[in-house]
Amino acid sequence: MSIETPTQPTPAASDKLDRQVLVIAGVVVLGAIMSILDITIVSVALQTFTQVFDATAAQVAWTMTGYTLALAAVIPLTGWAADRFGTKRLYLTAIVLFALGSALCALATSLPMLVTFRVLQGLGGGMLMPLGMTILTRAAGPERIGRVMAVMGIPMLLGPIFGPILGGLLIDVASWHWIFLINVPIGIAAIVYAAIALPKDDVQPSESFDWLGMVLLSPGLALFLYGISTIPETGTFFATKVVVPVVIGTVLIVGFIPWALNRHNAHPLIDLRLFKNRNMTIAIVAMSLFAISFFGAGLLFPLYFQQVRGEDALHAGLLLAPQGFGAMITMPIAGVLADKIGPGKIVLVGISVTAIGLGMFSTLTDTTSYAFLMLSLFVMGLGMGGTMMPIMSSALATLRDHTIARGSTLMNIVQQVAASIGTAVFTVLLTNGLLDSITGSTPPEEIPGATADVYGDVFLVGAVLVALVLVPAFFLPRKKIEHQVDPALMVGH
């Protein structure tokens, strides 16, 4: 699919998203909500899985790990497949795979069956976000990329807010099967909506498929993330179960780099030539640091409420809502301003506010007032709303046609890998901190306070890492981006 964008946009096109773009945005948001909600819903069901399937926590963790590995394997293929088959056809296929995988998950009678069907879900879910970004960016044009990224941020906000709440309700009121069955009617609605609303594909003559790149990159990413995902189970970075897959995965990924940059390889699986774009490179560095720190620390918020304050999954999810509400306020404003004055200024403010909010959380105890904690989450949400989407808009605003699909794929790979690293790092910091601070001789009445202190220390690490994002953010464009085709980006296209 290729939708040409005018070289000189009309004022109206630059000022707001028209009805056609909003209709297409509805399709993309529905698909992304389905995918992101599923991740957060399943996270609250892990304890239930251990009881239903009589399994250990490490074994049921494969319901999450299998999904993540499928994402890692399929995301690199998305850019090529979008160019080859068309974004509409591929998007419909992704929704069908996700909905079918969801239905099969609900029918699973054993843990291995559930993990297998979660992999099928991941194959569909992994394509939804990069495809959605490609479809929206092409439809709206680069002049409105900030607004588009603000729209894409909606499911990223709603998932963490409503996922734990919805998951807790479904498990308590019905059964664990319904956390998967709920995706089926949503998937059917998304298929019908997409079939009607998305423009017909205009597929150009196909590029050759990079088989060697696939053999190197997809298994490389899957092995690397498998090793990283195993760190919380082993408690150390140096266990054989971690080191072997991480090293093999890293070797495969490093081997992909010279092959992707080889001048005889006109259509690499992931176009690393995009790094010739200064904005793209800086944005990827900023996104990596932000995803490691923010998503890593974000995993611990519900754990604090459950482990230290004794809240159940439903109430922990409700207590996290202020973060989403804060981001809802700033995200649309940041999208408009990023288009008008450039993303750099917006991101610098957003990062500073996020660091302040996370720094407030680092002072918590086992008796810190909920009002203070919810204020901290609200402040973090305000900052996140002005950070994540403007960074992405900075990366994608100068891309055109084929490079849009490749650029959004690259950004999603980076975000997925960085978020997995952050989750592993912060889980290990928390686990080891608790082991060092709480022993068998610790008086029971001191355990909540000692546990809260460990959480506070880990959140402080998160605040420092978020503040470090200010360094690459300083180099992001701090004026309106001029939308010109960069010849260096069109190599091979």
JSON list of C-alpha atoms in Angstrom, two decimals, residues 392-470:
[
{"chain": "A", "resi": 392, "resn": "MET", "atom": "CA", "xyz": [8.60, 8.29, 18.03]},
{"chain": "A", "resi": 393, "resn": "SER", "atom": "CA", "xyz": [7.35, 11.23, 15.98]},
{"chain": "A", "resi": 394, "resn": "SER", "atom": "CA", "xyz": [10.90, 12.58, 15.82]},
{"chain": "A", "resi": 395, "resn": "ALA", "atom": "CA", "xyz": [12.07, 9.25, 14.42]},
{"chain": "A", "resi": 396, "resn": "LEU", "atom": "CA", "xyz": [9.34, 8.81, 11.82]},
{"chain": "A", "resi": 397, "resn": "ALA", "atom": "CA", "xyz": [8.65, 12.39, 10.68]},
{"chain": "A", "resi": 398, "resn": "THR", "atom": "CA", "xyz": [11.35, 12.45, 7.99]},
{"chain": "A", "resi": 399, "resn": "LEU", "atom": "CA", "xyz": [10.55, 9.03, 6.49]},
{"chain": "A", "resi": 400, "resn": "ARG", "atom": "CA", "xyz": [8.65, 8.32, 3.27]},
{"chain": "A", "resi": 401, "resn": "ASP", "atom": "CA", "xyz": [6.80, 5.45, 1.62]},
{"chain": "A", "resi": 402, "resn": "HIS", "atom": "CA", "xyz": [8.74, 2.17, 2.07]},
{"chain": "A", "resi": 403, "resn": "THR", "atom": "CA", "xyz": [10.92, 3.62, 4.80]},
{"chain": "A", "resi": 404, "resn": "ILE", "atom": "CA", "xyz": [7.85, 4.30, 6.96]},
{"chain": "A", "resi": 405, "resn": "ALA", "atom": "CA", "xyz": [7.13, 0.58, 7.30]},
{"chain": "A", "resi": 406, "resn": "ARG", "atom": "CA", "xyz": [10.82, -0.16, 7.90]},
{"chain": "A", "resi": 407, "resn": "GLY", "atom": "CA", "xyz": [11.19, 2.69, 10.38]},
{"chain": "A", "resi": 408, "resn": "SER", "atom": "CA", "xyz": [8.15, 1.74, 12.46]},
{"chain": "A", "resi": 409, "resn": "THR", "atom": "CA", "xyz": [9.33, -1.89, 12.49]},
{"chain": "A", "resi": 410, "resn": "LEU", "atom": "CA", "xyz": [12.77, -0.82, 13.71]},
{"chain": "A", "resi": 411, "resn": "MET", "atom": "CA", "xyz": [11.27, 1.36, 16.46]},
{"chain": "A", "resi": 412, "resn": "ASN", "atom": "CA", "xyz": [9.04, -1.47, 17.66]},
{"chain": "A", "resi": 413, "resn": "ILE", "atom": "CA", "xyz": [11.94, -3.93, 17.79]},
{"chain": "A", "resi": 414, "resn": "VAL", "atom": "CA", "xyz": [14.00, -1.47, 19.84]},
{"chain": "A", "resi": 415, "resn": "GLN", "atom": "CA", "xyz": [11.11, -0.79, 22.21]},
{"chain": "A", "resi": 416, "resn": "GLN", "atom": "CA", "xyz": [10.37, -4.52, 22.68]},
{"chain": "A", "resi": 417, "resn": "VAL", "atom": "CA", "xyz": [14.00, -5.41, 23.37]},
{"chain": "A", "resi": 418, "resn": "ALA", "atom": "CA", "xyz": [14.54, -2.44, 25.70]},
{"chain": "A", "resi": 419, "resn": "ALA", "atom": "CA", "xyz": [11.33, -3.12, 27.65]},
{"chain": "A", "resi": 420, "resn": "SER", "atom": "CA", "xyz": [12.36, -6.78, 28.10]},
{"chain": "A", "resi": 421, "resn": "ILE", "atom": "CA", "xyz": [15.80, -5.73, 29.33]},
{"chain": "A", "resi": 422, "resn": "GLY", "atom": "CA", "xyz": [14.22, -3.22, 31.72]},
{"chain": "A", "resi": 423, "resn": "THR", "atom": "CA", "xyz": [11.81, -5.81, 33.09]},
{"chain": "A", "resi": 424, "resn": "ALA", "atom": "CA", "xyz": [14.64, -8.27, 33.74]},
{"chain": "A", "resi": 425, "resn": "VAL", "atom": "CA", "xyz": [17.01, -5.70, 35.27]},
{"chain": "A", "resi": 426, "resn": "PHE", "atom": "CA", "xyz": [14.48, -4.22, 37.67]},
{"chain": "A", "resi": 427, "resn": "THR", "atom": "CA", "xyz": [13.11, -7.62, 38.67]},
{"chain": "A", "resi": 428, "resn": "VAL", "atom": "CA", "xyz": [16.63, -8.79, 39.54]},
{"chain": "A", "resi": 429, "resn": "LEU", "atom": "CA", "xyz": [17.39, -5.56, 41.45]},
{"chain": "A", "resi": 430, "resn": "LEU", "atom": "CA", "xyz": [14.22, -6.02, 43.50]},
{"chain": "A", "resi": 431, "resn": "THR", "atom": "CA", "xyz": [14.68, -9.75, 44.10]},
{"chain": "A", "resi": 432, "resn": "ASN", "atom": "CA", "xyz": [18.32, -9.47, 45.15]},
{"chain": "A", "resi": 433, "resn": "GLY", "atom": "CA", "xyz": [17.57, -6.42, 47.26]},
{"chain": "A", "resi": 434, "resn": "LEU", "atom": "CA", "xyz": [14.88, -8.32, 49.15]},
{"chain": "A", "resi": 435, "resn": "LEU", "atom": "CA", "xyz": [17.20, -11.29, 49.66]},
{"chain": "A", "resi": 436, "resn": "ASP", "atom": "CA", "xyz": [19.88, -9.00, 51.12]},
{"chain": "A", "resi": 437, "resn": "SER", "atom": "CA", "xyz": [17.53, -7.02, 53.35]},
{"chain": "A", "resi": 438, "resn": "ILE", "atom": "CA", "xyz": [15.17, -9.69, 54.66]},
{"chain": "A", "resi": 439, "resn": "THR", "atom": "CA", "xyz": [16.48, -12.85, 56.30]},
{"chain": "A", "resi": 440, "resn": "GLY", "atom": "CA", "xyz": [15.04, -15.52, 58.50]},
{"chain": "A", "resi": 441, "resn": "SER", "atom": "CA", "xyz": [16.04, -13.51, 61.56]},
{"chain": "A", "resi": 442, "resn": "THR", "atom": "CA", "xyz": [14.17, -10.36, 60.45]},
{"chain": "A", "resi": 443, "resn": "PRO", "atom": "CA", "xyz": [11.32, -9.68, 62.94]},
{"chain": "A", "resi": 444, "resn": "PRO", "atom": "CA", "xyz": [7.91, -10.04, 61.22]},
{"chain": "A", "resi": 445, "resn": "GLU", "atom": "CA", "xyz": [6.89, -6.51, 62.18]},
{"chain": "A", "resi": 446, "resn": "GLU", "atom": "CA", "xyz": [9.95, -5.10, 60.35]},
{"chain": "A", "resi": 447, "resn": "ILE", "atom": "CA", "xyz": [9.41, -6.97, 57.08]},
{"chain": "A", "resi": 448, "resn": "PRO", "atom": "CA", "xyz": [6.93, -4.50, 55.49]},
{"chain": "A", "resi": 449, "resn": "GLY", "atom": "CA", "xyz": [9.22, -1.54, 56.22]},
{"chain": "A", "resi": 450, "resn": "ALA", "atom": "CA", "xyz": [12.33, -3.34, 54.94]},
{"chain": "A", "resi": 451, "resn": "THR", "atom": "CA", "xyz": [10.47, -4.44, 51.81]},
{"chain": "A", "resi": 452, "resn": "ALA", "atom": "CA", "xyz": [9.29, -0.88, 51.14]},
{"chain": "A", "resi": 453, "resn": "ASP", "atom": "CA", "xyz": [12.87, 0.40, 51.54]},
{"chain": "A", "resi": 454, "resn": "VAL", "atom": "CA", "xyz": [14.05, -2.00, 48.84]},
{"chain": "A", "resi": 455, "resn": "TYR", "atom": "CA", "xyz": [11.29, -0.82, 46.51]},
{"chain": "A", "resi": 456, "resn": "GLY", "atom": "CA", "xyz": [12.30, 2.78, 47.19]},
{"chain": "A", "resi": 457, "resn": "ASP", "atom": "CA", "xyz": [15.94, 2.05, 46.32]},
{"chain": "A", "resi": 458, "resn": "VAL", "atom": "CA", "xyz": [14.96, 0.39, 43.03]},
{"chain": "A", "resi": 459, "resn": "PHE", "atom": "CA", "xyz": [12.65, 3.28, 42.12]},
{"chain": "A", "resi": 460, "resn": "LEU", "atom": "CA", "xyz": [15.56, 5.66, 42.76]},
{"chain": "A", "resi": 461, "resn": "VAL", "atom": "CA", "xyz": [17.62, 3.72, 40.21]},
{"chain": "A", "resi": 462, "resn": "GLY", "atom": "CA", "xyz": [14.71, 4.12, 37.81]},
{"chain": "A", "resi": 463, "resn": "ALA", "atom": "CA", "xyz": [14.56, 7.88, 38.39]},
{"chain": "A", "resi": 464, "resn": "VAL", "atom": "CA", "xyz": [18.29, 8.22, 37.67]},
{"chain": "A", "resi": 465, "resn": "LEU", "atom": "CA", "xyz": [18.00, 6.18, 34.47]},
{"chain": "A", "resi": 466, "resn": "VAL", "atom": "CA", "xyz": [15.04, 8.27, 33.31]},
{"chain": "A", "resi": 467, "resn": "ALA", "atom": "CA", "xyz": [17.04, 11.45, 33.97]},
{"chain": "A", "resi": 468, "resn": "LEU", "atom": "CA", "xyz": [19.84, 10.09, 31.75]},
{"chain": "A", "resi": 469, "resn": "VAL", "atom": "CA", "xyz": [17.42, 10.21, 28.81]},
{"chain": "A", "resi": 470, "resn": "LEU", "atom": "CA", "xyz": [17.89, 13.99, 28.96]}
]
